[in-house]
Amino acid sequence: MEHMEYIAKKEIDFKEPIVITGFPSIGLIGNIATRQIIKELNLDYIGYFDSPNIPPIMTVENGKIYPPIRAHANENIVAIFSEVLIPQNIVYSLTDKLLEYTSHINPKVIVNLDGITSLNPKDIYAVSTSEDILTNIKEQKIPILEFGMVGGMSGLISLKSADKNIPSLCLMAETPGLRPDPMGASNVIEVLNKLYNLNVNTEELIKEDEKIKEKLKKLAEEHLKLMTKQQKVENPMYL
Amino acid sequence: MEHMEYIAKKEIDFKEPIVITGFPSIGLIGNIATRQIIKELNLDYIGYFDSPNIPPIMTVENGKIYPPIRAHANENIVAIFSEVLIPQNIVYSLTDKLLEYTSHINPKVIVNLDGITSLNPKDIYAVSTSEDILTNIKEQKIPILEFGMVGGMSGLISLKSADKNIPSLCLMAETPGLRPDPMGASNVIEVLNKLYNLNVNTEELIKEDEKIKEKLKKLAEEHLKLMTKQQKVENPMYL
Amino acid sequence: MEHMEYIAKKEIDFKEPIVITGFPSIGLIGNIATRQIIKELNLDYIGYFDSPNIPPIMTVENGKIYPPIRAHANENIVAIFSEVLIPQNIVYSLTDKLLEYTSHINPKVIVNLDGITSLNPKDIYAVSTSEDILTNIKEQKIPILEFGMVGGMSGLISLKSADKNIPSLCLMAETPGLRPDPMGASNVIEVLNKLYNLNVNTEELIKEDEKIKEKLKKLAEEHLKLMTKQQKVENPMYL
Amino acid sequence: MEHMEYIAKKEIDFKEPIVITGFPSIGLIGNIATRQIIKELNLDYIGYFDSPNIPPIMTVENGKIYPPIRAHANENIVAIFSEVLIPQNIVYSLTDKLLEYTSHINPKVIVNLDGITSLNPKDIYAVSTSEDILTNIKEQKIPILEFGMVGGMSGLISLKSADKNIPSLCLMAETPGLRPDPMGASNVIEVLNKLYNLNVNTEELIKEDEKIKEKLKKLAEEHLKLMTKQQKVENPMYL
Amino acid sequence: MEHMEYIAKKEIDFKEPIVITGFPSIGLIGNIATRQIIKELNLDYIGYFDSPNIPPIMTVENGKIYPPIRAHANENIVAIFSEVLIPQNIVYSLTDKLLEYTSHINPKVIVNLDGITSLNPKDIYAVSTSEDILTNIKEQKIPILEFGMVGGMSGLISLKSADKNIPSLCLMAETPGLRPDPMGASNVIEVLNKLYNLNVNTEELIKEDEKIKEKLKKLAEEHLKLMTKQQKVENPMYL
């Protein structure tokens, strides 16, 4: 197993926090949603995961350098996310270290935010390794994914948190998947808000989504014009 | 050798069980057959194999998350199968751990279900490292593979179970091999039923096979139409 | 973590030196700037970093052989640079060893010189993991990078020097990035001169930059002529 | 060095045996010859080489499963061969383990059977690390390879058996090399018969070779017809 | 670091020998020169370097098998060379073991023979890590390489021999580089003869070079004819 460490940068006196994870996958749902939660709830940067196998790509915000896989938190919420794709060879060790850290802070639940492809994205589906959590979820009228797959970090955190008796679930937003999807991220936050009274505002994500759609629409129009012109040129009837 | 563990999720008081394995190979024979056995005999999920080198792809059934390489069982039967292709670099360690686990539960026999390419799929062939088992098989009028190959998990489990003095055989269903083959899986279950009185119903597999054949037939017809059209267009005589 | 060593070739009685690093990246800013500092301040060759994973490519200057990743210094300044691209698998171990060595010599600050793409290269941006350094930088009227990325050696040295409580910053020169950029290197040295009174002359770099631009201009003109000719030949109107 | 073991399946009371090796290389000379020796002398299966890095491909003969790299023997002869290409990364460890095993059974000599490309295949050449063996070979009127190369298992077994003071030689059959070559294998057995009075019959190989040549002749004729037709079509003179 | 050993095959009572190395690089200068020295001075085969990572390709000379990276010697000269390209991952460990062995025999100097590309090959250039050796070289009127690179085995042996206080230099023959260059090898031997009174005859290399040039000239002439024909065919003026 590849070497992995958690480097604490700030200690917090946690009160059975909710741990939210957002690792890059389809539509960047987890990533976008976690960033929004951190921003809206003003979570402090508290530490990072460190390994020779993590791509050495630091993010700069207002001149300050942050590592790519890091945790932000207040007493009640820990948000762990990554700015880089998790290389296949560290998925296991990162999950292991993330759960080692998480089990020290006595979390209420781990919620992994992820996406699932849909041509008509609308719903959020829940999956879990625990029958109890699934029963609870059904009572809250959140749909359950009947048959499918959960891969990468979300899948392995689910499996291994069960082995450590940490309650966990995945919330999977339907997403078109070909672009970053702030609307899917907004939808998943709404479910989080409902389940755990987080009160995270998502207006910004909805506006961002409109901008992206506007851009894509313009691109499609220009592409269509281009295609039409090209066809005229290529079609010998018009030469 | 790559790190590999068996994680028990439920203890069972085994009574010299038959161990059946179904790892993905040609026609997905072993995979489909093992899944059908689990379903028809209502086998409980009892544990999984765990390694940093197993692809982190979890299956969801009715909202519940299951790991990709796992065991289901009752007192008399253990079914071990994989939903993912076994990466080359863990074939050896997975075999090793599977046999370590298997030898603890004092199995009657290990039966590996596999496929073998045939243009006219019909028969099930048996192979083994043990002369005694081959003699028994011949008495039951099950054909023996005269000359050929057994690769991957089935081959290595056969070789290594002999070193541990665990009786084992492979049952190999003839299969066209270009698609999942529920009929081949059904055929191999019928031989299992005969050898060990399992009484596993295979009607569902036979229906599934008809559906697949129906679909392939339609695809072929549409392909033929398309080819005819295209030929007309490409042939300058018709322009 | 890959094996890495620092091999000392000369001992120096350091007086809280400034450590400057220049690793190859966009525009070769760090590399060119560090070489100029070594030359202008007559820094002595004092040692090199050694690992089976460093490409075995030695540089020859006046018949003398030097290793690719090395340190030059006087009492007040240590310049560490590389003549070869740092292979991905040693970025972490080289950073680790560089900071182990650096922490022994009680440095005032580590300044990593790097580049950042710009269509209109002009400014030098500073980034740091430390609020104190950023405050100081702002007082000196040096612009701060609001949002972006710092990758490779510069990024990781910044992150890990903070963990070891060594003050550090990156100075990033805007650069067109498609060629070695002595002007960007000169600009970054000017900021260094201002921040730490280094008095490194950069005239030579400015002349070198003019030569490169002259060459590129000629190349572009010849390319244009060639394109025009070719077009005439390819355009059937001219045949 | 990769992990490698020899797993004994049957003990034999050896009397200074001749050890013959046949690993896959050009024309499959060693492989075919060793299989013929095992068959004609009725050698018993006595054990196999085992490593996570050996491709898990078992051979089936009369329903029985055999591992790919194995030894067959009687009191006087040990034949070690492989049904699979030896992966580059285990050539060294397999050689090491093969010689560790071989040195325990006090062999008279190790003879590695191999091929060498020739446009006009006819002769068998001998090479060795030992002057004594070369002198003996010359007395027997077997030609010596003046200048050339011996690669793979044959080469390394030769080198390392000398380090362990085990006498060894390679017999290299000239072979066209583009196909399995039973005639070359037959030729090399004839030299073995002469050197060590093995009395291995090779008629079967000679018949097999005639069949292969017959097939290749027919293929060439059909290819010629096809080429002639195609040329007519492609040549505009005939359109 | 990869495993590497020196296997001694013959002990020699050395008298502060000159160690000459010839590893394959541009023009095969070092390789050809070292082979000529071994031949002309009748140096005995004394041992070889051994590692699982050395390609298992043995050379045969007069029926006798030799390993690819080996040492030949008399009391006063050790010649170490390779018949195979040194794989990147063992350059470091081979250098390390070569210097460990070399330091045991108390060498006067290590001379690495190498090539350097030139359109007008004529000179031999010297480089070293030692000022003393460079001063001595200049007194002998041998040109010094002002600015350039020394890569691979020659470069790393130079660097590491300095760390072990073994005097060393590289002699680099200018070579066209696109073919084996016996003339370059001859030139570098002449400098060796002058520096250390070796009296190695190079007539054979000069003849070999003439033969190669003759062949290349013929090839070029035939190529020219072919080009002229082809041009006629392609040029529509001639159709």
Coordinates of N, CA, C and O in Angstrom, one line a residue, chain C residues 7 9 35 45 48 50-52 55-67, chain E residues 88 92 127-129 131 134 144-152 155 158-160 163:
Chain C
I7 N 25.0 15.3 -1.5 CA 26.5 15.0 -1.4 C 27.2 16.4 -1.3 O 27.2 17.1 -2.3
K9 N 30.2 18.9 -1.4 CA 31.5 18.9 -2.0 C 32.4 20.1 -1.4 O 33.6 20.1 -1.6
R35 N 21.0 30.5 -12.8 CA 22.3 30.5 -13.4 C 22.9 31.9 -13.5 O 24.1 32.0 -13.3
Y45 N 30.5 26.1 -6.4 CA 29.8 24.8 -6.4 C 30.0 24.2 -5.0 O 31.2 24.0 -4.6
Y48 N 25.8 18.4 -4.5 CA 24.7 18.0 -5.5 C 23.8 17.0 -4.8 O 24.1 16.4 -3.8
D50 N 21.7 13.5 -5.2 CA 22.1 12.2 -5.8 C 21.0 11.2 -5.6 O 20.5 11.0 -4.5
S51 N 20.6 10.5 -6.7 CA 19.6 9.5 -6.7 C 19.7 8.6 -8.0 O 20.0 9.2 -9.0
P52 N 19.4 7.3 -7.8 CA 19.4 6.5 -9.0 C 18.4 7.0 -10.0 O 18.4 6.6 -11.2
P55 N 18.3 11.6 -14.0 CA 18.9 11.3 -15.3 C 20.4 11.5 -15.2 O 20.8 12.6 -14.8
P56 N 21.2 10.5 -15.6 CA 22.7 10.7 -15.5 C 23.2 11.5 -16.6 O 23.9 11.0 -17.5
I57 N 22.9 12.8 -16.6 CA 23.3 13.7 -17.7 C 24.2 14.8 -17.0 O 23.6 15.7 -16.3
M58 N 25.5 14.8 -17.2 CA 26.4 15.7 -16.6 C 26.6 16.9 -17.5 O 26.6 16.7 -18.7
T59 N 26.8 18.1 -16.9 CA 27.1 19.3 -17.7 C 28.6 19.5 -17.7 O 29.3 19.3 -16.7
V60 N 29.2 19.9 -18.9 CA 30.6 20.2 -18.9 C 30.8 21.7 -19.1 O 30.2 22.3 -20.0
E61 N 31.6 22.3 -18.2 CA 31.9 23.8 -18.4 C 33.4 23.9 -18.3 O 34.0 23.5 -17.2
N62 N 34.1 24.4 -19.3 CA 35.6 24.5 -19.3 C 36.2 23.2 -19.0 O 37.2 23.1 -18.2
G63 N 35.7 22.1 -19.6 CA 36.3 20.8 -19.4 C 35.9 20.1 -18.1 O 36.2 18.9 -17.9
K64 N 35.3 20.8 -17.2 CA 34.9 20.3 -15.9 C 33.5 19.7 -15.9 O 32.6 20.4 -16.4
I65 N 33.3 18.6 -15.2 CA 32.1 17.9 -15.2 C 31.3 18.3 -13.9 O 31.8 18.2 -12.8
Y66 N 30.0 18.7 -14.1 CA 29.1 19.0 -13.0 C 27.8 18.1 -13.0 O 27.3 17.9 -14.1
P67 N 27.3 17.7 -11.9 CA 26.1 16.9 -11.9 C 24.9 17.8 -12.1 O 25.0 19.0 -12.0
Chain E
Q88 N 18.4 2.0 -18.6 CA 18.4 3.2 -17.8 C 18.4 2.8 -16.3 O 19.1 3.5 -15.5
Y92 N 22.9 3.5 -12.6 CA 23.4 3.9 -11.2 C 24.0 2.7 -10.5 O 25.1 2.9 -9.9
V127 N 37.4 15.6 -20.8 CA 36.7 16.2 -19.7 C 37.0 15.5 -18.4 O 37.3 14.3 -18.4
S128 N 36.8 16.2 -17.3 CA 37.1 15.5 -16.0 C 36.4 16.3 -14.9 O 36.0 17.4 -15.0
T129 N 36.3 15.7 -13.7 CA 35.8 16.4 -12.5 C 37.0 17.0 -11.8 O 36.8 17.8 -10.9
E131 N 40.5 19.3 -11.4 CA 41.3 20.4 -12.0 C 42.7 19.9 -12.3 O 43.2 20.2 -13.4
L134 N 42.8 18.0 -15.5 CA 42.6 18.9 -16.6 C 43.8 19.7 -17.0 O 44.2 19.9 -18.1
I144 N 40.4 20.4 -24.6 CA 39.4 20.3 -23.5 C 38.0 20.7 -24.1 O 38.0 21.6 -24.9
L145 N 37.0 20.0 -23.7 CA 35.6 20.3 -24.2 C 35.2 21.5 -23.3 O 35.0 21.5 -22.1
E146 N 34.9 22.7 -24.0 CA 34.6 23.9 -23.3 C 33.2 23.9 -22.7 O 33.0 24.2 -21.5
F147 N 32.2 23.4 -23.5 CA 30.8 23.4 -23.0 C 30.1 22.3 -23.7 O 30.2 22.0 -24.9
G148 N 29.4 21.5 -22.9 CA 28.7 20.3 -23.5 C 28.1 19.4 -22.4 O 27.8 19.9 -21.3
M149 N 27.9 18.2 -22.8 CA 27.3 17.2 -21.9 C 28.0 15.9 -21.9 O 28.6 15.5 -23.0
V150 N 28.0 15.1 -20.8 CA 28.5 13.8 -20.8 C 27.4 12.9 -20.1 O 27.2 13.1 -18.9
G151 N 26.8 12.1 -20.8 CA 25.7 11.3 -20.3 C 26.0 9.9 -20.0 O 27.1 9.4 -20.3
G152 N 25.0 9.1 -19.5 CA 25.1 7.7 -19.3 C 26.3 7.2 -18.4 O 26.6 7.9 -17.4
G155 N 29.4 9.6 -17.8 CA 29.1 10.7 -17.0 C 29.0 10.4 -15.5 O 29.6 11.0 -14.7
S158 N 32.3 9.3 -14.0 CA 33.2 10.5 -13.7 C 32.8 11.1 -12.4 O 33.6 11.4 -11.5
L159 N 31.4 11.4 -12.2 CA 30.9 12.0 -11.0 C 31.3 11.2 -9.7 O 31.8 11.8 -8.8
K160 N 31.0 9.9 -9.8 CA 31.1 9.1 -8.6 C 32.5 8.7 -8.3 O 32.9 8.5 -7.1
D163 N 33.8 11.3 -6.1 CA 33.4 11.2 -4.7 C 34.2 10.2 -3.9 O 34.3 10.2 -2.7

